[in-house]
Each structure stands twice: as structure tokens, then as C-alpha cells.
């Protein structure tokens, strides 16, 4: 028996956090609890296509403090800066709502909001939030989305779906670090049956990158997948073998299992 833990996924996620693809100056975040008295202005953000977008009135200081995009737009002498009004016709409403919740609370939302009715994680929403944050230059929100993806994957023993891979490869920039995280999740977990039998179609570039990663994982990948003998020192720390289902007694090693 061997112990192959994916508890390092969260640590891996920290290495997949995004660096900004833009050259805009770094936004200076504000401490909401101590500086809220300074919030005297609001900006109008219109989200969605058509003649009737959804209107948000958000504190100007919060927007410019978290986002390079909003800081550059609202502090400029262009129309958006003078009117303090920005229209985002290509952005989806629900990811932006998650952003507003995060902006005022520091949280992506109640845990239940990121699960569907069947109880499965909604990775697509986290990827949409990541894409929104990436386009608006909100580094902290990108990091929050990456961390939540890693934690949900580890906590539910699940991975993104085929439709999620299309978001990763067609909806995000090619250099987005979250792409490497998704590949790592599939490499860490036993996903061969899922990849083979899922009725939906995986993105072909995702399959190609996954094959390359598994064929040439590099030193870091080999180190992560190294199998070491495991010897539980007490009953609370023991586990059943994945192969023979026999519960390993404290003090015994993997060599006890012929599987």
C-alpha cells in the first residue's frame, strides 16, 4: 500500500496564481473596516449587452483600490473617468455579482452558491469569475478563484467537467496560470475512466496538454507522483488499501499487501 495524497494541491494552486498580463500600475487595496469613512463617491457600472444592462452603483474607492482596469478608467480624463460610468457589455451578470459580493465581504460567497442542485461543484462559475478578474486586472480575485477551485477539488474529490475545459481553453488567455492548475488536478487524481467514458466532448487542446504533461511531467511532476512506503502508527491514522480493501494495521507497511 502507498499513500498518494493530493493535500499539496492547495500549495500547487498558490504557484498557479495569476500575474497580471497588463502593464497598468498596481491598484492599492483598501482596508474596508478601517477606511470605510473615506468612501464618499460611487461609480456606475453597467453590465451586460443590449439597451438594458444591469446597473451597479459601487464605491469608487473600492473599485480603484482592487482593479487596475477600474483605476485606469475611472481616474482618466476620458469619458469614463469624467462621468464615473463604465459599460461592460461583454461581461456576464452572475460572475460580476460574485465579484461585487467579494469586493464588499472578502469572500466569494456562501459555499452553497458554488454547488449545483446535484451537489457538484460549479467549476464553470469559478472559471468565469477568474476570467472576469483577469480581464479587469483584479489579482486578489483571481487568486481567490484559484484557491477555491483547488479546495473544492480536494474536498469533493472531483475535477472540472468537459464543458469546463472549453472555458479554460477558449474563454481565458493562453498564458492563464489556472490552465496549469486544471491539468495538475487531472494528473493528480484517478481520472482515466472519466476521460474515457464521459459522454461530453473534452477540449482537444486540453487532451493534448494532458498527454504531454503525463508523458513528460518533469522533475516537479515526478516528485509529486513518487510513491513512498506508508506505515500508520495508530488506528485513527490507518486506511484501507485501494487495491485489496484490507485495513492496514498500525506498524505494518505497504509490503504487507500483495496488490
PDB file of C-alpha atoms in Angstrom:
ATOM      1  CA  UNK A   1       0.000   0.000   0.000  1.00  0.00           C
ATOM      2  CA  UNK A   2       1.190   3.542  -0.744  1.00  0.00           C
ATOM      3  CA  UNK A   3      -0.045   6.887   0.332  1.00  0.00           C
ATOM      4  CA  UNK A   4      -0.615   9.259  -2.575  1.00  0.00           C
ATOM      5  CA  UNK A   5      -2.082  12.387  -1.072  1.00  0.00           C
ATOM      6  CA  UNK A   6      -3.275  15.412  -3.014  1.00  0.00           C
ATOM      7  CA  UNK A   7      -3.122  17.665   0.010  1.00  0.00           C
ATOM      8  CA  UNK A   8      -0.423  19.596  -1.830  1.00  0.00           C
ATOM      9  CA  UNK A   9      -2.956  20.748  -4.420  1.00  0.00           C
ATOM     10  CA  UNK A  10      -3.639  23.887  -2.411  1.00  0.00           C
ATOM     11  CA  UNK A  11       0.078  24.613  -2.321  1.00  0.00           C
ATOM     12  CA  UNK A  12       0.270  23.956  -6.054  1.00  0.00           C
ATOM     13  CA  UNK A  13      -2.563  26.421  -6.509  1.00  0.00           C
ATOM     14  CA  UNK A  14      -0.512  29.187  -4.953  1.00  0.00           C
ATOM     15  CA  UNK A  15       2.070  28.674  -7.682  1.00  0.00           C
ATOM     16  CA  UNK A  16      -0.672  28.867 -10.327  1.00  0.00           C
ATOM     17  CA  UNK A  17      -1.908  32.237  -9.162  1.00  0.00           C
ATOM     18  CA  UNK A  18      -2.015  34.825 -11.895  1.00  0.00           C
ATOM     19  CA  UNK A  19       0.408  37.516 -12.662  1.00  0.00           C
ATOM     20  CA  UNK A  20      -1.204  40.402 -14.455  1.00  0.00           C
ATOM     21  CA  UNK A  21      -0.868  40.362 -18.265  1.00  0.00           C
ATOM     22  CA  UNK A  22      -1.143  44.153 -18.379  1.00  0.00           C
ATOM     23  CA  UNK A  23       1.321  46.948 -17.733  1.00  0.00           C
ATOM     24  CA  UNK A  24      -1.142  49.101 -15.788  1.00  0.00           C
ATOM     25  CA  UNK A  25       0.054  50.364 -12.396  1.00  0.00           C
ATOM     26  CA  UNK A  26      -0.778  48.120  -9.456  1.00  0.00           C
ATOM     27  CA  UNK A  27      -4.003  49.026  -7.683  1.00  0.00           C
ATOM     28  CA  UNK A  28      -3.719  49.857  -3.998  1.00  0.00           C
ATOM     29  CA  UNK A  29      -6.258  47.829  -1.983  1.00  0.00           C
ATOM     30  CA  UNK A  30      -8.132  49.479   0.853  1.00  0.00           C
ATOM     31  CA  UNK A  31      -8.988  48.069   4.263  1.00  0.00           C
ATOM     32  CA  UNK A  32     -12.773  48.182   4.318  1.00  0.00           C
ATOM     33  CA  UNK A  33     -13.085  48.026   8.108  1.00  0.00           C
ATOM     34  CA  UNK A  34     -10.753  50.918   8.857  1.00  0.00           C
ATOM     35  CA  UNK A  35     -11.155  53.138   5.796  1.00  0.00           C
ATOM     36  CA  UNK A  36     -14.873  52.972   5.033  1.00  0.00           C
ATOM     37  CA  UNK A  37     -15.349  56.564   6.179  1.00  0.00           C
ATOM     38  CA  UNK A  38     -13.321  57.666   3.164  1.00  0.00           C
ATOM     39  CA  UNK A  39     -15.799  56.115   0.745  1.00  0.00           C
ATOM     40  CA  UNK A  40     -17.646  59.217  -0.382  1.00  0.00           C
ATOM     41  CA  UNK A  41     -18.140  58.536  -4.088  1.00  0.00           C
ATOM     42  CA  UNK A  42     -19.736  55.848  -6.213  1.00  0.00           C
ATOM     43  CA  UNK A  43     -19.189  54.753  -9.793  1.00  0.00           C
ATOM     44  CA  UNK A  44     -21.816  53.428 -12.146  1.00  0.00           C
ATOM     45  CA  UNK A  45     -21.021  50.068 -13.725  1.00  0.00           C
ATOM     46  CA  UNK A  46     -23.377  48.819 -16.445  1.00  0.00           C
ATOM     47  CA  UNK A  47     -23.034  45.082 -17.040  1.00  0.00           C
ATOM     48  CA  UNK A  48     -24.453  43.082 -19.911  1.00  0.00           C
ATOM     49  CA  UNK A  49     -25.387  43.514 -23.566  1.00  0.00           C
ATOM     50  CA  UNK A  50     -28.309  45.364 -25.106  1.00  0.00           C
ATOM     51  CA  UNK A  51     -30.093  48.550 -24.249  1.00  0.00           C
ATOM     52  CA  UNK A  52     -30.996  47.498 -20.702  1.00  0.00           C
ATOM     53  CA  UNK A  53     -27.808  46.376 -18.924  1.00  0.00           C
ATOM     54  CA  UNK A  54     -27.828  45.775 -15.187  1.00  0.00           C
ATOM     55  CA  UNK A  55     -26.770  48.862 -13.253  1.00  0.00           C
ATOM     56  CA  UNK A  56     -24.445  48.705 -10.247  1.00  0.00           C
ATOM     57  CA  UNK A  57     -23.509  51.623  -8.022  1.00  0.00           C
ATOM     58  CA  UNK A  58     -20.223  50.675  -6.334  1.00  0.00           C
ATOM     59  CA  UNK A  59     -17.917  52.708  -4.164  1.00  0.00           C
ATOM     60  CA  UNK A  60     -15.294  54.342  -6.327  1.00  0.00           C
ATOM     61  CA  UNK A  61     -12.533  53.782  -3.778  1.00  0.00           C
ATOM     62  CA  UNK A  62     -13.149  50.035  -3.660  1.00  0.00           C
ATOM     63  CA  UNK A  63     -13.139  49.675  -7.437  1.00  0.00           C
ATOM     64  CA  UNK A  64      -9.950  51.650  -7.977  1.00  0.00           C
ATOM     65  CA  UNK A  65      -8.296  50.005  -4.997  1.00  0.00           C
ATOM     66  CA  UNK A  66      -8.708  46.434  -6.275  1.00  0.00           C
ATOM     67  CA  UNK A  67      -8.632  46.718 -10.063  1.00  0.00           C
ATOM     68  CA  UNK A  68      -6.017  48.057 -12.426  1.00  0.00           C
ATOM     69  CA  UNK A  69      -8.684  48.370 -15.107  1.00  0.00           C
ATOM     70  CA  UNK A  70     -11.068  50.428 -12.983  1.00  0.00           C
ATOM     71  CA  UNK A  71      -8.230  52.511 -11.584  1.00  0.00           C
ATOM     72  CA  UNK A  72      -7.023  53.436 -15.068  1.00  0.00           C
ATOM     73  CA  UNK A  73     -10.527  54.079 -16.426  1.00  0.00           C
ATOM     74  CA  UNK A  74     -12.079  55.992 -13.548  1.00  0.00           C
ATOM     75  CA  UNK A  75      -9.018  58.145 -12.859  1.00  0.00           C
ATOM     76  CA  UNK A  76      -8.605  59.139 -16.509  1.00  0.00           C
ATOM     77  CA  UNK A  77      -9.678  62.260 -18.396  1.00  0.00           C
ATOM     78  CA  UNK A  78     -11.669  60.170 -20.849  1.00  0.00           C
ATOM     79  CA  UNK A  79     -15.459  59.941 -20.819  1.00  0.00           C
ATOM     80  CA  UNK A  80     -15.495  57.079 -18.293  1.00  0.00           C
ATOM     81  CA  UNK A  81     -13.301  58.973 -15.860  1.00  0.00           C
ATOM     82  CA  UNK A  82     -15.244  62.223 -16.139  1.00  0.00           C
ATOM     83  CA  UNK A  83     -18.678  60.608 -15.854  1.00  0.00           C
ATOM     84  CA  UNK A  84     -17.585  57.876 -13.418  1.00  0.00           C
ATOM     85  CA  UNK A  85     -19.612  55.459 -15.532  1.00  0.00           C
ATOM     86  CA  UNK A  86     -18.300  52.338 -17.275  1.00  0.00           C
ATOM     87  CA  UNK A  87     -20.186  49.936 -19.535  1.00  0.00           C
ATOM     88  CA  UNK A  88     -19.134  46.278 -19.710  1.00  0.00           C
ATOM     89  CA  UNK A  89     -21.360  44.882 -22.483  1.00  0.00           C
ATOM     90  CA  UNK A  90     -19.460  41.619 -22.934  1.00  0.00           C
ATOM     91  CA  UNK A  91     -19.378  40.591 -19.293  1.00  0.00           C
ATOM     92  CA  UNK A  92     -21.878  38.149 -17.796  1.00  0.00           C
ATOM     93  CA  UNK A  93     -24.077  39.244 -14.925  1.00  0.00           C
ATOM     94  CA  UNK A  94     -23.615  36.343 -12.483  1.00  0.00           C
ATOM     95  CA  UNK A  95     -19.788  36.396 -12.312  1.00  0.00           C
ATOM     96  CA  UNK A  96     -19.957  40.157 -11.793  1.00  0.00           C
ATOM     97  CA  UNK A  97     -22.408  39.654  -8.920  1.00  0.00           C
ATOM     98  CA  UNK A  98     -19.897  37.280  -7.306  1.00  0.00           C
ATOM     99  CA  UNK A  99     -17.259  39.996  -7.784  1.00  0.00           C
ATOM    100  CA  UNK A 100     -19.391  42.626  -6.032  1.00  0.00           C
ATOM    101  CA  UNK A 101     -20.055  40.234  -3.137  1.00  0.00           C
ATOM    102  CA  UNK A 102     -16.329  39.521  -2.864  1.00  0.00           C
ATOM    103  CA  UNK A 103     -15.487  43.228  -3.092  1.00  0.00           C
ATOM    104  CA  UNK A 104     -17.552  44.091  -0.012  1.00  0.00           C
ATOM    105  CA  UNK A 105     -17.093  40.930   2.053  1.00  0.00           C
ATOM    106  CA  UNK A 106     -13.748  39.457   1.019  1.00  0.00           C
ATOM    107  CA  UNK A 107     -15.496  36.141   0.276  1.00  0.00           C
ATOM    108  CA  UNK A 108     -16.613  34.589  -2.996  1.00  0.00           C
ATOM    109  CA  UNK A 109     -19.992  33.866  -1.446  1.00  0.00           C
ATOM    110  CA  UNK A 110     -21.697  31.183   0.647  1.00  0.00           C
ATOM    111  CA  UNK A 111     -20.279  27.724  -0.084  1.00  0.00           C
ATOM    112  CA  UNK A 112     -23.659  26.530  -1.333  1.00  0.00           C
ATOM    113  CA  UNK A 113     -23.669  29.103  -4.117  1.00  0.00           C
ATOM    114  CA  UNK A 114     -20.870  27.233  -5.874  1.00  0.00           C
ATOM    115  CA  UNK A 115     -22.645  23.856  -5.976  1.00  0.00           C
ATOM    116  CA  UNK A 116     -25.398  22.823  -8.362  1.00  0.00           C
ATOM    117  CA  UNK A 117     -28.642  21.066  -7.389  1.00  0.00           C
ATOM    118  CA  UNK A 118     -26.927  17.684  -7.710  1.00  0.00           C
ATOM    119  CA  UNK A 119     -24.309  18.729  -5.170  1.00  0.00           C
ATOM    120  CA  UNK A 120     -21.439  19.004  -7.662  1.00  0.00           C
ATOM    121  CA  UNK A 121     -19.020  21.962  -7.655  1.00  0.00           C
ATOM    122  CA  UNK A 122     -19.748  24.596 -10.279  1.00  0.00           C
ATOM    123  CA  UNK A 123     -16.236  24.892 -11.625  1.00  0.00           C
ATOM    124  CA  UNK A 124     -17.557  26.754 -14.637  1.00  0.00           C
ATOM    125  CA  UNK A 125     -18.650  29.645 -12.417  1.00  0.00           C
ATOM    126  CA  UNK A 126     -15.263  29.856 -10.732  1.00  0.00           C
ATOM    127  CA  UNK A 127     -13.617  29.852 -14.154  1.00  0.00           C
ATOM    128  CA  UNK A 128     -15.978  32.620 -15.288  1.00  0.00           C
ATOM    129  CA  UNK A 129     -15.086  34.606 -12.160  1.00  0.00           C
ATOM    130  CA  UNK A 130     -11.396  34.012 -12.868  1.00  0.00           C
ATOM    131  CA  UNK A 131     -11.844  35.236 -16.446  1.00  0.00           C
ATOM    132  CA  UNK A 132     -13.671  38.366 -15.285  1.00  0.00           C
ATOM    133  CA  UNK A 133     -10.947  39.109 -12.732  1.00  0.00           C
ATOM    134  CA  UNK A 134      -8.265  38.515 -15.345  1.00  0.00           C
ATOM    135  CA  UNK A 135      -9.824  40.940 -17.804  1.00  0.00           C
ATOM    136  CA  UNK A 136     -10.352  43.614 -15.145  1.00  0.00           C
ATOM    137  CA  UNK A 137      -6.922  43.168 -13.567  1.00  0.00           C
ATOM    138  CA  UNK A 138      -8.177  42.086 -10.133  1.00  0.00           C
ATOM    139  CA  UNK A 139      -5.306  39.951  -8.906  1.00  0.00           C
ATOM    140  CA  UNK A 140      -6.772  39.171  -5.480  1.00  0.00           C
ATOM    141  CA  UNK A 141      -9.999  37.858  -7.030  1.00  0.00           C
ATOM    142  CA  UNK A 142      -8.032  35.693  -9.457  1.00  0.00           C
ATOM    143  CA  UNK A 143      -6.163  34.199  -6.521  1.00  0.00           C
ATOM    144  CA  UNK A 144      -9.396  33.622  -4.606  1.00  0.00           C
ATOM    145  CA  UNK A 145     -10.908  31.759  -7.562  1.00  0.00           C
ATOM    146  CA  UNK A 146      -7.798  29.581  -7.977  1.00  0.00           C
ATOM    147  CA  UNK A 147      -7.747  28.730  -4.278  1.00  0.00           C
ATOM    148  CA  UNK A 148     -11.439  27.824  -4.277  1.00  0.00           C
ATOM    149  CA  UNK A 149     -11.024  25.554  -7.327  1.00  0.00           C
ATOM    150  CA  UNK A 150      -8.191  23.685  -5.608  1.00  0.00           C
ATOM    151  CA  UNK A 151     -10.057  23.385  -2.307  1.00  0.00           C
ATOM    152  CA  UNK A 152     -13.286  22.184  -3.930  1.00  0.00           C
ATOM    153  CA  UNK A 153     -11.405  19.617  -5.977  1.00  0.00           C
ATOM    154  CA  UNK A 154      -9.640  18.275  -2.924  1.00  0.00           C
ATOM    155  CA  UNK A 155     -12.681  18.420  -0.654  1.00  0.00           C
ATOM    156  CA  UNK A 156     -15.091  16.729  -3.079  1.00  0.00           C
ATOM    157  CA  UNK A 157     -12.585  14.511  -4.917  1.00  0.00           C
ATOM    158  CA  UNK A 158     -13.768  15.935  -8.220  1.00  0.00           C
ATOM    159  CA  UNK A 159     -12.343  17.658 -11.275  1.00  0.00           C
ATOM    160  CA  UNK A 160     -13.753  20.075 -13.846  1.00  0.00           C
ATOM    161  CA  UNK A 161     -16.127  18.739 -16.492  1.00  0.00           C
ATOM    162  CA  UNK A 162     -15.587  18.588 -20.271  1.00  0.00           C
ATOM    163  CA  UNK A 163     -17.526  21.831 -20.748  1.00  0.00           C
ATOM    164  CA  UNK A 164     -15.236  23.478 -18.209  1.00  0.00           C
ATOM    165  CA  UNK A 165     -12.211  22.633 -20.342  1.00  0.00           C
ATOM    166  CA  UNK A 166     -13.724  24.641 -23.187  1.00  0.00           C
ATOM    167  CA  UNK A 167     -13.920  27.668 -20.888  1.00  0.00           C
ATOM    168  CA  UNK A 168     -10.300  27.171 -19.863  1.00  0.00           C
ATOM    169  CA  UNK A 169      -9.031  26.928 -23.445  1.00  0.00           C
ATOM    170  CA  UNK A 170     -11.437  29.182 -25.348  1.00  0.00           C
ATOM    171  CA  UNK A 171     -12.544  31.655 -22.690  1.00  0.00           C
ATOM    172  CA  UNK A 172      -9.250  32.506 -20.992  1.00  0.00           C
ATOM    173  CA  UNK A 173      -5.930  33.811 -22.251  1.00  0.00           C
ATOM    174  CA  UNK A 174      -3.434  31.141 -23.271  1.00  0.00           C
ATOM    175  CA  UNK A 175      -0.994  32.108 -20.527  1.00  0.00           C
ATOM    176  CA  UNK A 176      -3.573  31.987 -17.711  1.00  0.00           C
ATOM    177  CA  UNK A 177      -1.959  30.033 -14.841  1.00  0.00           C
ATOM    178  CA  UNK A 178      -5.293  28.411 -13.929  1.00  0.00           C
ATOM    179  CA  UNK A 179      -4.851  26.227 -17.005  1.00  0.00           C
ATOM    180  CA  UNK A 180      -1.826  24.576 -15.392  1.00  0.00           C
ATOM    181  CA  UNK A 181      -3.822  24.040 -12.197  1.00  0.00           C
ATOM    182  CA  UNK A 182      -6.600  22.217 -14.066  1.00  0.00           C
ATOM    183  CA  UNK A 183      -4.033  19.968 -15.732  1.00  0.00           C
ATOM    184  CA  UNK A 184      -2.454  19.264 -12.342  1.00  0.00           C
ATOM    185  CA  UNK A 185      -5.819  18.229 -10.887  1.00  0.00           C
ATOM    186  CA  UNK A 186      -6.342  15.691 -13.655  1.00  0.00           C
ATOM    187  CA  UNK A 187      -2.794  14.417 -13.297  1.00  0.00           C
ATOM    188  CA  UNK A 188      -3.113  14.052  -9.512  1.00  0.00           C
ATOM    189  CA  UNK A 189      -6.418  12.193  -9.473  1.00  0.00           C
ATOM    190  CA  UNK A 190      -7.616   8.905 -10.964  1.00  0.00           C
ATOM    191  CA  UNK A 191      -9.406  10.360 -13.964  1.00  0.00           C
ATOM    192  CA  UNK A 192      -8.788   7.739 -16.648  1.00  0.00           C
ATOM    193  CA  UNK A 193     -12.364   6.366 -16.588  1.00  0.00           C
ATOM    194  CA  UNK A 194     -13.812   9.859 -16.532  1.00  0.00           C
ATOM    195  CA  UNK A 195     -11.765  10.906 -19.544  1.00  0.00           C
ATOM    196  CA  UNK A 196     -12.631   7.716 -21.403  1.00  0.00           C
ATOM    197  CA  UNK A 197     -16.339   7.370 -20.695  1.00  0.00           C
ATOM    198  CA  UNK A 198     -17.757  10.863 -20.242  1.00  0.00           C
ATOM    199  CA  UNK A 199     -20.484  11.471 -22.808  1.00  0.00           C
ATOM    200  CA  UNK A 200     -19.477  15.091 -23.415  1.00  0.00           C
ATOM    201  CA  UNK A 201     -16.532  16.166 -25.526  1.00  0.00           C
ATOM    202  CA  UNK A 202     -13.279  17.323 -23.967  1.00  0.00           C
ATOM    203  CA  UNK A 203     -11.437  20.238 -25.493  1.00  0.00           C
ATOM    204  CA  UNK A 204      -8.823  18.744 -27.853  1.00  0.00           C
ATOM    205  CA  UNK A 205      -6.072  21.102 -26.714  1.00  0.00           C
ATOM    206  CA  UNK A 206      -6.744  20.112 -23.113  1.00  0.00           C
ATOM    207  CA  UNK A 207      -6.338  16.439 -24.010  1.00  0.00           C
ATOM    208  CA  UNK A 208      -3.133  17.216 -25.878  1.00  0.00           C
ATOM    209  CA  UNK A 209      -1.657  19.193 -22.982  1.00  0.00           C
ATOM    210  CA  UNK A 210      -2.662  16.490 -20.512  1.00  0.00           C
ATOM    211  CA  UNK A 211      -0.961  13.789 -22.593  1.00  0.00           C
ATOM    212  CA  UNK A 212       2.200  15.884 -22.826  1.00  0.00           C
ATOM    213  CA  UNK A 213       2.129  16.504 -19.083  1.00  0.00           C
ATOM    214  CA  UNK A 214       1.773  12.827 -18.272  1.00  0.00           C
ATOM    215  CA  UNK A 215       4.388  11.752 -20.798  1.00  0.00           C
ATOM    216  CA  UNK A 216       6.882  14.427 -19.826  1.00  0.00           C
ATOM    217  CA  UNK A 217       5.971  15.534 -16.311  1.00  0.00           C
ATOM    218  CA  UNK A 218       9.374  16.962 -15.476  1.00  0.00           C
ATOM    219  CA  UNK A 219      11.143  16.875 -12.128  1.00  0.00           C
ATOM    220  CA  UNK A 220       8.324  18.551 -10.217  1.00  0.00           C
ATOM    221  CA  UNK A 221       5.749  16.147 -11.606  1.00  0.00           C
ATOM    222  CA  UNK A 222       7.882  13.110 -10.884  1.00  0.00           C
ATOM    223  CA  UNK A 223       8.430  14.290  -7.339  1.00  0.00           C
ATOM    224  CA  UNK A 224       4.702  14.763  -6.785  1.00  0.00           C
ATOM    225  CA  UNK A 225       3.928  11.286  -8.053  1.00  0.00           C
ATOM    226  CA  UNK A 226       6.677   9.495  -6.147  1.00  0.00           C
ATOM    227  CA  UNK A 227       5.232   6.565  -4.177  1.00  0.00           C
ATOM    228  CA  UNK A 228       6.667   6.034  -0.733  1.00  0.00           C
ATOM    229  CA  UNK A 229       6.013   3.238   1.774  1.00  0.00           C
ATOM    230  CA  UNK A 230       3.442   4.202   4.352  1.00  0.00           C
ATOM    231  CA  UNK A 231       3.257   2.886   7.898  1.00  0.00           C
ATOM    232  CA  UNK A 232       0.376   4.101  10.127  1.00  0.00           C
ATOM    233  CA  UNK A 233       1.371   4.499  13.759  1.00  0.00           C
ATOM    234  CA  UNK A 234      -2.154   4.339  15.180  1.00  0.00           C
ATOM    235  CA  UNK A 235      -5.655   3.173  14.289  1.00  0.00           C
ATOM    236  CA  UNK A 236      -7.024   6.698  13.694  1.00  0.00           C
ATOM    237  CA  UNK A 237      -4.345   7.225  11.047  1.00  0.00           C
ATOM    238  CA  UNK A 238      -4.756   3.961   9.173  1.00  0.00           C
ATOM    239  CA  UNK A 239      -6.629   3.446   5.905  1.00  0.00           C
ATOM    240  CA  UNK A 240      -7.889   0.653   3.708  1.00  0.00           C
ATOM    241  CA  UNK A 241      -5.860  -0.396   0.678  1.00  0.00           C
ATOM    242  CA  UNK A 242      -7.191   0.941  -2.624  1.00  0.00           C
ATOM    243  CA  UNK A 243      -6.471  -2.432  -4.256  1.00  0.00           C
ATOM    244  CA  UNK A 244      -7.365  -5.212  -1.818  1.00  0.00           C
ATOM    245  CA  UNK A 245      -9.563  -3.162   0.568  1.00  0.00           C
ATOM    246  CA  UNK A 246      -7.781  -4.629   3.572  1.00  0.00           C
ATOM    247  CA  UNK A 247      -7.395  -2.281   6.522  1.00  0.00           C
ATOM    248  CA  UNK A 248      -3.714  -1.884   7.296  1.00  0.00           C
ATOM    249  CA  UNK A 249      -2.870  -2.427  10.953  1.00  0.00           C
ATOM    250  CA  UNK A 250      -0.682   0.080  12.798  1.00  0.00           C
ATOM    251  CA  UNK A 251       3.009  -0.717  12.453  1.00  0.00           C
ATOM    252  CA  UNK A 252       2.694  -2.561   9.112  1.00  0.00           C
ATOM    253  CA  UNK A 253       3.909  -1.202   5.806  1.00  0.00           C
ATOM    254  CA  UNK A 254       2.780  -1.334   2.204  1.00  0.00           C
ATOM    255  CA  UNK A 255       4.785  -4.506   1.677  1.00  0.00           C
ATOM    256  CA  UNK A 256       2.076  -6.431   3.552  1.00  0.00           C
ATOM    257  CA  UNK A 257      -0.274  -6.027   0.555  1.00  0.00           C
ATOM    258  CA  UNK A 258       0.462  -8.212  -2.480  1.00  0.00           C
ATOM    259  CA  UNK A 259      -1.556  -5.835  -4.659  1.00  0.00           C
TER     260      UNK A 259
END
